[in-house]
Structure formats: structure tokens, C-alpha cells
Tab-separated table of C-alpha atoms in Angstrom:
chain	number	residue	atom	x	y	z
A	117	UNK	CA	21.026	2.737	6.977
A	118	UNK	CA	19.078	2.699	10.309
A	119	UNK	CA	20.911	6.007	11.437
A	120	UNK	CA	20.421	8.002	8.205
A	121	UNK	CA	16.193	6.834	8.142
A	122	UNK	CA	15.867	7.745	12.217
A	123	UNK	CA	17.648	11.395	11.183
A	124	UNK	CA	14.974	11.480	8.458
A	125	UNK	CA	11.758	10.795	10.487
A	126	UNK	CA	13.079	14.011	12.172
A	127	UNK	CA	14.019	15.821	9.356
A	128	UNK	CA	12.325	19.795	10.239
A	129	UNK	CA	14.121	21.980	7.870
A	130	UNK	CA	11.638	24.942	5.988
A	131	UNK	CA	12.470	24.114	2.876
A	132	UNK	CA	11.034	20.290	1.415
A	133	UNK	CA	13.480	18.338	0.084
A	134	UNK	CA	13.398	14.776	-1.938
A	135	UNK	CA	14.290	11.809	0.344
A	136	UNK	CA	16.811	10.815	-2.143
A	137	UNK	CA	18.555	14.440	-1.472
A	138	UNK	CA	17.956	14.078	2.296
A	139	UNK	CA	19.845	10.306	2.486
A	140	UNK	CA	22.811	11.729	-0.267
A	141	UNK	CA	24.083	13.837	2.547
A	142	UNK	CA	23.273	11.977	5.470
A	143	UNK	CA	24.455	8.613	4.446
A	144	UNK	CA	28.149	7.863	4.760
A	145	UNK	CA	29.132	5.625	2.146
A	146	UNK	CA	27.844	4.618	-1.279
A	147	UNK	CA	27.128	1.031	-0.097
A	148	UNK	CA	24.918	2.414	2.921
A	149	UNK	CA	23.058	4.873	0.513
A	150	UNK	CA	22.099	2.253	-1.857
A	151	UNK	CA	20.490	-0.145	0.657
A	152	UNK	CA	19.013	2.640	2.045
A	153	UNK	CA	16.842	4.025	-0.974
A	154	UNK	CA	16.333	0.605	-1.644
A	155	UNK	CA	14.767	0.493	1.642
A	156	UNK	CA	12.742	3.390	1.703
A	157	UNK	CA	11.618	3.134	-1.513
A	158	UNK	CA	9.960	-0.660	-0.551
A	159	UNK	CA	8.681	1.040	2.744
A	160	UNK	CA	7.332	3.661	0.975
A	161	UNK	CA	6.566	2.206	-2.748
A	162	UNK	CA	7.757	4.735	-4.239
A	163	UNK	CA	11.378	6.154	-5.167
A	164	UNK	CA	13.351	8.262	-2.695
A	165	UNK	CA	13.620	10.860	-5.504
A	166	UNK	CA	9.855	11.624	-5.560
A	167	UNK	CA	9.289	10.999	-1.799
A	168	UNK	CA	9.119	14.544	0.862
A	169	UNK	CA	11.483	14.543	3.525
A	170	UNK	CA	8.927	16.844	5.516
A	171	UNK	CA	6.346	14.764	4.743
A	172	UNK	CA	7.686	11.653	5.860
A	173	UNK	CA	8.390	13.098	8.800
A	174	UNK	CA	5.148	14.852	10.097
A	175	UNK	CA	3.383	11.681	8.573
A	176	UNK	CA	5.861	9.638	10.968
A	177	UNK	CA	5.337	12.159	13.748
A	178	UNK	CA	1.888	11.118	14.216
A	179	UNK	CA	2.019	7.579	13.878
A	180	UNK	CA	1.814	5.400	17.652
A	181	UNK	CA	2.029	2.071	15.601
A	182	UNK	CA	5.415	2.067	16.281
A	183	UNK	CA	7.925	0.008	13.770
A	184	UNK	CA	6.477	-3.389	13.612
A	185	UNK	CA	4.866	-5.194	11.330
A	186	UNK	CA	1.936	-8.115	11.798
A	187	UNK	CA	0.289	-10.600	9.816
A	188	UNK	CA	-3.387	-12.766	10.414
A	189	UNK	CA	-1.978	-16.551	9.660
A	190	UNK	CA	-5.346	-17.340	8.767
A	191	UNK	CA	-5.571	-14.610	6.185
A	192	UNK	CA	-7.122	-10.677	6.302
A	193	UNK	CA	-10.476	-12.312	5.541
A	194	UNK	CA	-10.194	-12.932	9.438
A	195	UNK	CA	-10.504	-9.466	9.573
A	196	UNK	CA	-13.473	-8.360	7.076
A	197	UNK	CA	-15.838	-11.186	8.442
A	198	UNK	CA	-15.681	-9.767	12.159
A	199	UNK	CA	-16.211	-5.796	10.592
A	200	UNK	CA	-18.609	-7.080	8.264
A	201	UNK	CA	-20.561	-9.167	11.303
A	202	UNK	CA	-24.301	-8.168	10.874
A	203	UNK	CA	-23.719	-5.934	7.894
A	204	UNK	CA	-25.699	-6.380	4.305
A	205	UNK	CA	-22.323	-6.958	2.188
A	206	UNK	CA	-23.129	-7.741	-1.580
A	207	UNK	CA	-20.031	-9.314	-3.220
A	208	UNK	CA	-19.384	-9.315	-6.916
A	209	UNK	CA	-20.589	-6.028	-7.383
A	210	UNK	CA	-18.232	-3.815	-8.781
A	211	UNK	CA	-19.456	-0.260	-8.862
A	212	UNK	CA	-18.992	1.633	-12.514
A	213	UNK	CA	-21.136	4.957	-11.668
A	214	UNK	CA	-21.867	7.145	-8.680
A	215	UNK	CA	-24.892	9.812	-9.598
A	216	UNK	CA	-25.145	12.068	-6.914
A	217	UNK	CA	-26.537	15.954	-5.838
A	218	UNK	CA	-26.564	17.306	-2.518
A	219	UNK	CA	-28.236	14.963	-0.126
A	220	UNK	CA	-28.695	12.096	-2.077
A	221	UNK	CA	-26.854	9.032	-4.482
A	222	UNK	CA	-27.302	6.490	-6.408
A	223	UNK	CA	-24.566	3.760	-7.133
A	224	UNK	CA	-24.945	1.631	-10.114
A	225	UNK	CA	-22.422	-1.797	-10.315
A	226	UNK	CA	-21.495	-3.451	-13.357
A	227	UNK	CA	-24.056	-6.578	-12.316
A	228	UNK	CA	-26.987	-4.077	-13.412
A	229	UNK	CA	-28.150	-3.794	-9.861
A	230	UNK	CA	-28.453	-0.018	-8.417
A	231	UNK	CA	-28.683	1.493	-4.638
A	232	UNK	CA	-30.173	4.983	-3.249
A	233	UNK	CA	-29.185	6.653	-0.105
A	234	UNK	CA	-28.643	9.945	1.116
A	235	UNK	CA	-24.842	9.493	1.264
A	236	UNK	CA	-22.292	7.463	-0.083
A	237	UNK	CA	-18.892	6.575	1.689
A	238	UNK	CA	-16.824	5.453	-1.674
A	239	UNK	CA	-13.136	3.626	-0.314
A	240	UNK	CA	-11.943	3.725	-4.216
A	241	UNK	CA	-7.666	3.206	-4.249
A	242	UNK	CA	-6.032	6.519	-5.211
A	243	UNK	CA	-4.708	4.869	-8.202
A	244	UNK	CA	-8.397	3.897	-8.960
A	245	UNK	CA	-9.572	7.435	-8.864
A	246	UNK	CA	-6.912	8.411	-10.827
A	247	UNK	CA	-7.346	6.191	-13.650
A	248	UNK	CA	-11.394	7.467	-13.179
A	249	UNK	CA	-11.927	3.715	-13.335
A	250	UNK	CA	-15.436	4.756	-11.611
A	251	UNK	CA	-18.205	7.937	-13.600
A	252	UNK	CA	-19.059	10.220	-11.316
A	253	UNK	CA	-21.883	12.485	-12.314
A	254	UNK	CA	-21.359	14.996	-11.822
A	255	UNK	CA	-17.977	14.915	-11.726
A	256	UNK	CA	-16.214	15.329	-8.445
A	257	UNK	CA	-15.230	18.528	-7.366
A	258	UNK	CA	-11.900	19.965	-8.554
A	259	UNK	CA	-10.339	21.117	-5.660
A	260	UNK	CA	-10.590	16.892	-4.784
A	261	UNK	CA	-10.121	16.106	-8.054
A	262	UNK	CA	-6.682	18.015	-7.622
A	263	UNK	CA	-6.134	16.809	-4.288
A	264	UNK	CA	-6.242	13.245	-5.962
A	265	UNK	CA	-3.937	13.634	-8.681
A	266	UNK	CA	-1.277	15.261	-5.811
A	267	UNK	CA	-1.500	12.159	-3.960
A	268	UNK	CA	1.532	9.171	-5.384
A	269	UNK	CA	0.326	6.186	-5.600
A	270	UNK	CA	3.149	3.715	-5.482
A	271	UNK	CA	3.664	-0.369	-6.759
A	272	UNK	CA	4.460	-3.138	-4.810
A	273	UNK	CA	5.190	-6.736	-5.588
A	274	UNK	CA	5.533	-9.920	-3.134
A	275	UNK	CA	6.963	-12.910	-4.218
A	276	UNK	CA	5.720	-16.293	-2.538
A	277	UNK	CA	8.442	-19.646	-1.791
A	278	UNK	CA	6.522	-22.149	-0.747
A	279	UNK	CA	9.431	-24.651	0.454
A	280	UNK	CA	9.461	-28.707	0.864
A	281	UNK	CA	11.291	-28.443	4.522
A	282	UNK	CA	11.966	-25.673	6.545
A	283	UNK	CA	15.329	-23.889	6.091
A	284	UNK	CA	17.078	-22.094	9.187
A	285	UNK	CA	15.571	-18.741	10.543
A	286	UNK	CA	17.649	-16.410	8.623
A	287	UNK	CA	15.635	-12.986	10.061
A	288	UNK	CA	15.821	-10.813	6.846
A	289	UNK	CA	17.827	-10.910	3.709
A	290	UNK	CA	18.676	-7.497	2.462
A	291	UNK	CA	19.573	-8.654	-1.618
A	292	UNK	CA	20.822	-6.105	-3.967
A	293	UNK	CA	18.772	-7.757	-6.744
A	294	UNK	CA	15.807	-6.746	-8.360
A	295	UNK	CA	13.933	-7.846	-4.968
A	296	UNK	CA	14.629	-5.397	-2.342
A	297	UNK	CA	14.110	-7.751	0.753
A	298	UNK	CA	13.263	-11.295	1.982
A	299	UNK	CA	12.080	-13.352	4.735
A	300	UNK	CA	11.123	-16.703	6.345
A	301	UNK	CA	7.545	-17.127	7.546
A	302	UNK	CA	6.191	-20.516	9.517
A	303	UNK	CA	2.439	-21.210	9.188
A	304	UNK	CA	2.252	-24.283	11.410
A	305	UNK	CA	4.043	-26.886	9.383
A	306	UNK	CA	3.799	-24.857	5.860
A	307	UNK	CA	7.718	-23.402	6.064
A	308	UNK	CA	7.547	-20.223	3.067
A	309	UNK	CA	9.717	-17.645	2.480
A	310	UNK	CA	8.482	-13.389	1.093
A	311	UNK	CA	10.392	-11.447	-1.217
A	312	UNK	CA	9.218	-7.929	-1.914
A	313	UNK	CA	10.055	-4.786	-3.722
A	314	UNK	CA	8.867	-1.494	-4.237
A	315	UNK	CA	8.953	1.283	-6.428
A	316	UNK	CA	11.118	1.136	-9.806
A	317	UNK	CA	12.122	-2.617	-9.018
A	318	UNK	CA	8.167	-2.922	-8.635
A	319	UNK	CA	7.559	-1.636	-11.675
A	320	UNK	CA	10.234	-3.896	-13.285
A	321	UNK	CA	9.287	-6.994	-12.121
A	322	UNK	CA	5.530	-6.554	-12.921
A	323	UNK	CA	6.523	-5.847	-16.331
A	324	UNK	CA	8.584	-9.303	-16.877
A	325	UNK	CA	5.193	-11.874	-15.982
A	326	UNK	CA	5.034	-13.839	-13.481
A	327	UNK	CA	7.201	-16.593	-14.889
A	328	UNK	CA	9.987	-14.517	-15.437
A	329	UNK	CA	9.315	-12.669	-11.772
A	330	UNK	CA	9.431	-15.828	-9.742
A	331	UNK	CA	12.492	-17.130	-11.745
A	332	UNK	CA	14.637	-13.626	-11.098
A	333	UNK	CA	13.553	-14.495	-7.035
A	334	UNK	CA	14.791	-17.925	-7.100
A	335	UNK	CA	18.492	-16.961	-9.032
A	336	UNK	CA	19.098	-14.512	-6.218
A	337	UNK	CA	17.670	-16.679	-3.651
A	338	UNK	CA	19.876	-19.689	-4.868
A	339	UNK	CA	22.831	-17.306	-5.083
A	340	UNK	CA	21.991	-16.522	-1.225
A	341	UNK	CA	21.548	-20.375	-0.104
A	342	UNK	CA	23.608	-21.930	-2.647
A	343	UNK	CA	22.286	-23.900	-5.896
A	344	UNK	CA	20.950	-26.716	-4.241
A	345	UNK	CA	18.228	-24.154	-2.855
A	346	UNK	CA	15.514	-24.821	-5.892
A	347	UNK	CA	15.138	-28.537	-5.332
A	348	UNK	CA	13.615	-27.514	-2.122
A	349	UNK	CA	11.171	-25.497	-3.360
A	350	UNK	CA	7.440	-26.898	-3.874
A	351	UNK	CA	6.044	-23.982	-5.539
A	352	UNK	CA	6.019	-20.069	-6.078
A	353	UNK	CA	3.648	-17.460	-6.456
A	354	UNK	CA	4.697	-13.543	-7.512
A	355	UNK	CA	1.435	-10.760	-7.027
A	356	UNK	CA	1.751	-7.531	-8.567
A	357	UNK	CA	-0.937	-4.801	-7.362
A	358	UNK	CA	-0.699	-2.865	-10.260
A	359	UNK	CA	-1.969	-5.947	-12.630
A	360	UNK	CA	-5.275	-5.765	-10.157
A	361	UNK	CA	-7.694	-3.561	-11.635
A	362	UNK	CA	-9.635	-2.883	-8.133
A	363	UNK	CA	-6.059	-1.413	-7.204
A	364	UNK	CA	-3.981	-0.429	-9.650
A	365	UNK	CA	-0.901	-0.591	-7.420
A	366	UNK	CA	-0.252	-0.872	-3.717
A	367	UNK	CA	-1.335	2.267	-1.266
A	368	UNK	CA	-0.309	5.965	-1.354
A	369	UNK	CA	2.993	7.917	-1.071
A	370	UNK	CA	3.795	11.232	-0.426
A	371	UNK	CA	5.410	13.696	-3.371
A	372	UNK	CA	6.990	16.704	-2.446
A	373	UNK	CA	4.325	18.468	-3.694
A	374	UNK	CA	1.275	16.580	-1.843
A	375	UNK	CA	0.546	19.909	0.303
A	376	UNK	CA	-2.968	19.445	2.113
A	377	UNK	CA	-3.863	16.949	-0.279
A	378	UNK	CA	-4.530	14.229	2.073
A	379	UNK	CA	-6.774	16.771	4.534
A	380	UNK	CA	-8.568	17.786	1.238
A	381	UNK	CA	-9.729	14.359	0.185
A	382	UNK	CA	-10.846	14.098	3.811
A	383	UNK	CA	-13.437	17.087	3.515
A	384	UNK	CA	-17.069	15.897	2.446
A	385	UNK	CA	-18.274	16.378	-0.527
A	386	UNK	CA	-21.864	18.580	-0.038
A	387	UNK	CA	-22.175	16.421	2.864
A	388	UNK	CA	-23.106	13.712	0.685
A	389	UNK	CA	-19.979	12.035	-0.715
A	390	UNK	CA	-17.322	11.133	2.107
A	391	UNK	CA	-14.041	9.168	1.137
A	392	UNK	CA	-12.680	6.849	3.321
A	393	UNK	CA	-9.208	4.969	2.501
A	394	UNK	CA	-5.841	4.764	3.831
A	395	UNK	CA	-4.598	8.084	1.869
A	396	UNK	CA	-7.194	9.770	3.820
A	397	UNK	CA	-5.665	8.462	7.210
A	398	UNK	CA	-5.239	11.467	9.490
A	399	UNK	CA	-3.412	9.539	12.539
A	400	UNK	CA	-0.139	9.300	10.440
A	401	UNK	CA	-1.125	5.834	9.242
A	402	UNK	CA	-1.070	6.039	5.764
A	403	UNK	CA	-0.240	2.769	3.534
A	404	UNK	CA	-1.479	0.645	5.936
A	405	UNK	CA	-4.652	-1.631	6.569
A	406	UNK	CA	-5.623	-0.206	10.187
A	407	UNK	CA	-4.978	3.261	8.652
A	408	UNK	CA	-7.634	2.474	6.456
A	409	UNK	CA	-9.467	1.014	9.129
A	410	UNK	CA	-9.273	3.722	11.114
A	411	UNK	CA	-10.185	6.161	8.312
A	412	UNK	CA	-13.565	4.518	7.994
A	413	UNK	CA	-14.065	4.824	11.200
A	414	UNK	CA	-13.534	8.400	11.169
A	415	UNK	CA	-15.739	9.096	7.990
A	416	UNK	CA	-18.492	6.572	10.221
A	417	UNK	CA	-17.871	8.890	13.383
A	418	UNK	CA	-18.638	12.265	10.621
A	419	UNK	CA	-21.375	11.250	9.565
A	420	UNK	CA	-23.273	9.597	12.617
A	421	UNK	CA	-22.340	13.117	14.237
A	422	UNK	CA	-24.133	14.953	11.619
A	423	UNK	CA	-21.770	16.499	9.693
């Protein structure tokens, strides 16, 4: 699996191909290929059959985050309090409209209250924009418009095990259920363990309810650990991003027919509307929170620059 995704990163050919098509010829047996679209398609959020080969691979080209994964044990609101540090930062106001001409806005939130300025940074999910959750008058553009609705934007769902006493460091489980992948996680004395899945399986799982989700995670979990495994655990939690209508699913993929989509949602709008979000990430940082940090700071960089 590891052999036929490192041959992908580098995949260079002229012609685009489907992920899926790339790892049918690469992989070596049917058991490899399996875990590996199942792999790919959690990474990505999106199934290897929709996914570019040469997208994934100039995307990957760019990145210098290198293969790791981190986590804040205190929780990512760790993170917003030290960007938000001296900032004005109204909560509970969900924006419904954006009004806007060249060189000036006006943002009105579903609370009744209303803000002016000359222009407007708007961090709305793709699947957000797509679902034109948010009136913009006039409408956007449609060359961005376009741009938008070339952009995937993929499903995710993370399943929470809260356990009564630690169970031995098993690394990560690679299940062939309907979750893709699991693993332990110690928070100081609170022992839990994540199961997550992407794409189709996503979309599967959302649809069966919570109940039903966290049930399917314990059966294969209990299958892995042996029956005794549920009297151990103390409770469960399964989030779905595409129940959360300020998301509408979990970050952005790339089709095989994104072209310059990303760079396009990147260009200002009449140097007055500027989107910021990890779709927009330049660096090769896509689907990720410091991609989306880092796209701010871009779009902040723009516009303090003049432009």
C-alpha cells in the first residue's frame, strides 16, 4: 500500500488519470488495492475514482508538512483564542447575505445585526458555497462561481471510544469494515480510542444516525479485541461533518477536472471580496487546518499590500 501511494505522489504522466486507475495498475494484489483506496479515499475524503493522479501529486509536490499528523490535547480552541488575541470576534453570528460593489460591503447575520467595510475576507466551506447557503448580491462572479463548483468537497466521519482503562498501544488498526482506520489516543489519564472514514463509507455511516454509527464501530472493534471489549467502554461519540450546516462535509478534494480552480478562487473579487479557506491553500496544504491558516494569512498579506 505504502509503495503504490509513494509511486503516486510522483505520478507525472501528460495525460490525468483517476487515482483509482493509477493504484489498479500499480498495486500488486487485490488485498493491497483494497486497503489502499480505502486509504486514500479517508486521506483524501473522497473516492479514488473521482480523485486526479496529477493533482495529487503537484498538490503533494508542494507540501513541506511532511507525513505527520498532530493534535492540541486541550482542543483547537487553543488555537483560535491566541489568533483571535486582541481581535473584535462576535460569536453567534451567522452571516446569511453579503451586499457588495467595488470597494465596499455590507454583511448582514441572521441575529439582525449588519457590518460595512471596504472589503470582506469571507472563509465560507466549499461545500457551503456550493449549497449557496450564504446571498450574495450581486451574485459572485461566474468564472468563481465555476471555479467553486470544480472544487470536490469530500465527507468525513470520526468515531469517539471513550474507554474505562487503558488497553495496550496497538499503533493503528487498518479494519476492512465500514470504518476505514483506528487508533488509541492518551489524554493524561482519559485512555480513548478514533475511528474514521472517508468518502463512500462516510457517506454511509452518516446516513445510519449516530446510534447505529457508534454500534457498527464497536462490532468491528469487538471483533478486533474480542467480545469482552464493550464492557470496557464508558461512552461513544460518532461526528459527521456533513450533518453540520456551517460545513456541510469535511474539506476539499481534487477531481480530475479541478484545472486552475483552486488559483481562481484565490483571485480577488474587484478587489473587494477575497476568499480565504483551505481550498484556496497555495503551499500544497489543502484539507488541512494550517493550510487554512496559512491561506488567511496570504489573503491578510494581499490586502495589507494593496492589492
Amino acid at each position: 500500500m505504502r509503495d503504490a501511494e509513494e509511486g503516486l505522489y510522483d505520478y507525472a504522466d501528460a495525460a490525468d488519470i483517476s487515482v483509482g486507475e493509477f493504484l489498479a495498475c500499480k498495486t500488486p494484489s487485490k488485498d493491497a488495492l483494497f486497503f489502499a483506496r480505502r486509504h486514500i479515499g479517508d486521506l483524501e475524503a473522497a473516492s479514488a475514482d473521482v480523485l486526479s493522479a496529477s493533482a495529487l501529486a503537484s498538490e503533494g509536490a508542494l507540501a513541506t508538512n511532511g507525513p505527520r499528523n498532530f493534535w492540541i490535547t486541550d482542543g483547537y480552541d487553543r488555537v483560535m483564542d491566541a489568533l483571535a488575541a486582541g481581535s473584535d470576534i462576535r460569536r453567534n453570528c451567522r452571516v446569511t447575505r453579503i451586499e457588495w460593489a467595488p470597494g465596499r460591503a455590507g454583511v448582514t447575520c441572521e441575529n439582525g445585526e449588519s457590518f460595512s467595510a471596504p472589503r470582506v475576507i469571507f472563509t465560507l466551506p466549499i461545500g457551503v458555497l456550493q449549497a449557496h447557503s450564504v446571498e450574495f448580491s450581486p451574485v459572485l462572479p461566474s468564472h468563481f462561481a465555476a471555479a467553486v463548483g470544480r472544487i470536490g468537497f469530500g465527507n468525513s466521519t470520526k468515531l469517539i471510544v471513550w474507554m474505562k482503562e487503558p488497553i495496550e498501544d496497538f499503533g493503528m488498526l487498518d479494519a476492512a469494515g465500514s470504518f476505514g482506520h483506528f487508533w488509541p489516543r492518551l489524554f493524561g489519564e482519559e485512555s480513548v480510542i478514533v475511528g474514521y472514514s472517508g468518502a463512500e463509507r462516510a457517506d454511509a455511516l452518516a446516513g445510519m444516525g449516530e446510534e447505529a454509527a457508534i454500534n457498527e464501530g464497536l462490532t468491528e472493534l469487538a471483533g478486533a479485541f474480542g467480545a469482552g471489549f464493550r464492557n470496557n467502554v464508558a461512552a461513544a461519540r460518532h461526528f459527521t461533518w456533513s450533518d453540520d450546516p456551517l460545513a456541510l462535509g469535511s474539506y476539499s478534494y481534487s477531481p480530475i477536472d479541478i484545472g486552475t480552480a483552486r488559483a481562481d478562487i484565490r483571485t480577488p473579487i474587484e478587489s473587494t471580496l477575497y476568499y480565504a479557506g483551505e481550498a484556496a491553500n497555495a503551499h500544497g496544504h489543502t484539507a488541512t487546518v494550517h493550510g487554512a491558516i496559512e491561506s488567511g494569512r496570504d489573503v491578510a498579506a494581499l490586502i495589507l499590500s494593496g492589492n
